């Protein structure tokens, strides 16, 4: 295993130490609970957004803590759900009196542990709503998941709902918006290589030199099929078509188009892929209202990418454009 | 070779097509000359910044085109210098009447071709100054380079001098500032794996499963030594010490600390490395005034990182903090 770390058992805590040192204006960390907390949280009167999950998907979620996005992120061990105590600590730490929205990717452990934490938080008087993302069209059930997996739409949801919370929308409105975003977004991914979990020390799965995995999960879970590698234009079609079809996108509709790198694919190739995705959408008469290209929800050093399409309305576009100031996404005033 | 592309010969142009589609508010591309041009360029009365080099280092340079940074970037083939005609076209396209600053990484072909383009531009009445970056302390001469190689400091220079040009500093002042930044910055890198140039189809160099290359260049040029892989804290020391020593940094001085990913190393590990770098600097009594962590000057999918330290003064910090709006670096109003 070739990685820049010390003891694999310490990688999450040591990365949090590095994050805190690198971003003192944006965040602080709670090393006991493995939390990333927005600097200045709790923000009185604002709905707080709490997310989290296994580590190894950075910048998701800790890199999205800051003004206009998350108030806290709970870092599990690599590819392992955070525990209820962590999530409870995050929830009580950032509640500003207007309630807390839990944003949970649909993996069995995450859903269970966030539910347990929400109950405990409610017992101590914190109002909690939860939204579960399940946008991956590749497979219905999978290792780790009953139902569809939560992937790329989580990034878009955290940005859009983060902006709504920042402008003062209440907990019910934020939860309703979050469910609307999840309902309007779909994703599918592809891997060219595996990744290696530090504690495991060897690749999660095997792919031959001429193979790719279509419909890969963000923990290397099996997808729809293992196939011979193909040109970018074919790979793009294999990702865009099921997403467009599942979402029922029709000519004249508008989307936010997101090409996400899994971690080990150069930006040069992600732009090639985005060019192919944009061309396919144009041919289908679908307007790209906004786009995002880069490594935002990764799988350690896996080579590959995912495509997420989010059918947007005017409010979603307005909230997408609103200022955001986090280590992983920053724009606006 | 496992890559998301079509014909390897088309990768640069196809990536430019994708960039233009993804960032219509920031930039446009000239596919004939393989240029990324700031939207709205030329900006009348502003010094224009033009950089470029081989592709494969994204987001450098095309991803740094936009308000507060570059006016144009010339994309060579992967790891290959852009040609004089390209650079001339970029220079004349963005000259707003206040002259053009060429920012050139110290590789023999880049230096020669930028010089030739500068002469041709001068012949057609455009005032050009050039600054060459040569911040890599690893080796004195190398494959591609006479003298030291230009690496991480280029990113910092493009941001700081871009801000100076944006606030109206003239060509002489921008060039002087650029030389000051280069003189105050040093870098060193390490690779855990090679990368594969698309047109070559096989890894640039070989490293055994338990080896790393200390002092690697951004094209996979040999460094100081091939060694057994080591914990992050030891790798950090092997990078920080020569940089601190070469720069003559002393207790009480302030730096901008930049931990850059080579492309294939997860952000999780880059933060572990940044934590180690920050600790070493603290132990040495050196203050981190600002920091940057992420993939900014990459070597395709190479696993590894580099450390750049820039001794900063008040003006550099002020210009670093100034708003920037490019695909690769964005902050402020």
mmCIF file of C-alpha atoms in Angstrom, chain A residues 1-6 11 14-15 18-19 21-23 58-59 78 192 207-209 211 229 231-233 263-264 266-269 271-276 291 293 300-301 305 330-333, chain B residues 1-6 11 14-15 18-19 21-23 58-59 78 192 207-209 211 229 231-233 263-264 266-269 271-276 291 293 300-301 305 330-333:
data_model
loop_
_atom_site.group_PDB
_atom_site.id
_atom_site.type_symbol
_atom_site.label_atom_id
_atom_site.label_comp_id
_atom_site.label_asym_id
_atom_site.label_seq_id
_atom_site.Cartn_x
_atom_site.Cartn_y
_atom_site.Cartn_z
ATOM 1 C CA UNK A 1 0.000 0.000 0.000
ATOM 2 C CA UNK A 2 1.423 3.356 -1.086
ATOM 3 C CA UNK A 3 -0.093 6.174 0.894
ATOM 4 C CA UNK A 4 0.963 9.377 2.572
ATOM 5 C CA UNK A 5 0.028 8.552 6.155
ATOM 6 C CA UNK A 6 1.450 7.395 9.466
ATOM 7 C CA UNK A 11 -5.584 8.655 9.366
ATOM 8 C CA UNK A 14 -4.642 13.233 11.577
ATOM 9 C CA UNK A 15 -6.520 14.497 8.530
ATOM 10 C CA UNK A 18 -4.566 19.055 9.091
ATOM 11 C CA UNK A 19 -7.955 20.450 8.104
ATOM 12 C CA UNK A 21 -4.667 23.897 10.657
ATOM 13 C CA UNK A 22 -5.405 24.676 6.994
ATOM 14 C CA UNK A 23 -8.803 26.345 7.448
ATOM 15 C CA UNK A 58 -13.240 14.205 0.705
ATOM 16 C CA UNK A 59 -13.994 17.053 0.272
ATOM 17 C CA UNK A 78 -12.731 5.281 6.172
ATOM 18 C CA UNK A 192 -11.346 2.263 -14.051
ATOM 19 C CA UNK A 207 -10.378 -5.002 -12.388
ATOM 20 C CA UNK A 208 -8.311 -6.351 -15.240
ATOM 21 C CA UNK A 209 -6.105 -3.959 -17.227
ATOM 22 C CA UNK A 211 -11.855 -3.533 -17.760
ATOM 23 C CA UNK A 229 -12.874 -0.166 -21.373
ATOM 24 C CA UNK A 231 -13.823 5.652 -25.370
ATOM 25 C CA UNK A 232 -15.007 8.601 -23.267
ATOM 26 C CA UNK A 233 -17.935 9.253 -25.609
ATOM 27 C CA UNK A 263 -10.254 10.876 -6.866
ATOM 28 C CA UNK A 264 -7.662 9.327 -9.165
ATOM 29 C CA UNK A 266 -6.929 13.774 -13.857
ATOM 30 C CA UNK A 267 -8.973 16.949 -14.323
ATOM 31 C CA UNK A 268 -7.918 16.827 -17.994
ATOM 32 C CA UNK A 269 -9.996 13.656 -18.416
ATOM 33 C CA UNK A 271 -13.163 17.909 -18.785
ATOM 34 C CA UNK A 272 -13.120 15.515 -21.732
ATOM 35 C CA UNK A 273 -15.989 13.665 -20.037
ATOM 36 C CA UNK A 274 -17.854 16.906 -19.330
ATOM 37 C CA UNK A 275 -17.557 17.849 -23.011
ATOM 38 C CA UNK A 276 -19.168 14.544 -23.961
ATOM 39 C CA UNK A 291 -22.492 22.849 -14.095
ATOM 40 C CA UNK A 293 -16.730 19.582 -12.739
ATOM 41 C CA UNK A 300 -9.995 7.697 -2.121
ATOM 42 C CA UNK A 301 -7.702 7.293 -5.180
ATOM 43 C CA UNK A 305 -16.129 9.473 -12.499
ATOM 44 C CA UNK A 330 -16.328 28.844 -2.507
ATOM 45 C CA UNK A 331 -17.884 31.617 -4.488
ATOM 46 C CA UNK A 332 -19.783 34.838 -4.245
ATOM 47 C CA UNK A 333 -19.426 37.807 -1.913
ATOM 48 C CA UNK B 1 -3.689 2.455 -20.308
ATOM 49 C CA UNK B 2 -6.882 3.200 -18.397
ATOM 50 C CA UNK B 3 -8.091 6.692 -19.133
ATOM 51 C CA UNK B 4 -11.327 8.527 -19.816
ATOM 52 C CA UNK B 5 -10.587 9.816 -23.276
ATOM 53 C CA UNK B 6 -11.231 9.174 -26.964
ATOM 54 C CA UNK B 11 -7.230 14.869 -25.473
ATOM 55 C CA UNK B 14 -11.425 17.826 -26.170
ATOM 56 C CA UNK B 15 -10.588 18.946 -22.652
ATOM 57 C CA UNK B 18 -15.246 20.630 -21.973
ATOM 58 C CA UNK B 19 -13.732 23.583 -20.122
ATOM 59 C CA UNK B 21 -18.808 24.257 -21.844
ATOM 60 C CA UNK B 22 -18.331 24.090 -18.070
ATOM 61 C CA UNK B 23 -17.219 27.672 -17.475
ATOM 62 C CA UNK B 58 -4.612 20.979 -14.498
ATOM 63 C CA UNK B 59 -6.035 23.135 -13.053
ATOM 64 C CA UNK B 78 0.570 16.772 -22.564
ATOM 65 C CA UNK B 192 4.574 7.314 -4.831
ATOM 66 C CA UNK B 207 8.792 2.616 -8.898
ATOM 67 C CA UNK B 208 8.714 -0.639 -6.940
ATOM 68 C CA UNK B 209 5.774 -1.318 -4.615
ATOM 69 C CA UNK B 211 9.534 2.815 -3.180
ATOM 70 C CA UNK B 229 8.376 4.496 1.423
ATOM 71 C CA UNK B 231 5.503 7.519 7.193
ATOM 72 C CA UNK B 232 3.944 10.891 6.372
ATOM 73 C CA UNK B 233 5.837 12.616 9.178
ATOM 74 C CA UNK B 263 -3.276 14.299 -8.900
ATOM 75 C CA UNK B 264 -3.669 10.751 -7.615
ATOM 76 C CA UNK B 266 -6.644 11.515 -1.889
ATOM 77 C CA UNK B 267 -7.401 14.801 -0.131
ATOM 78 C CA UNK B 268 -7.527 12.792 3.119
ATOM 79 C CA UNK B 269 -3.798 12.123 2.764
ATOM 80 C CA UNK B 271 -4.541 16.921 4.932
ATOM 81 C CA UNK B 272 -2.459 14.419 6.905
ATOM 82 C CA UNK B 273 0.592 15.833 5.120
ATOM 83 C CA UNK B 274 -0.487 19.410 5.770
ATOM 84 C CA UNK B 275 -0.852 18.601 9.487
ATOM 85 C CA UNK B 276 2.733 17.347 9.512
ATOM 86 C CA UNK B 291 -2.204 28.140 3.454
ATOM 87 C CA UNK B 293 -4.083 22.443 0.316
ATOM 88 C CA UNK B 300 -1.887 13.656 -14.411
ATOM 89 C CA UNK B 301 -2.748 10.808 -12.010
ATOM 90 C CA UNK B 305 2.584 15.749 -3.271
ATOM 91 C CA UNK B 330 -12.339 31.323 -6.289
ATOM 92 C CA UNK B 331 -12.949 33.518 -3.317
ATOM 93 C CA UNK B 332 -13.956 36.969 -2.219
ATOM 94 C CA UNK B 333 -16.571 39.368 -3.502
#
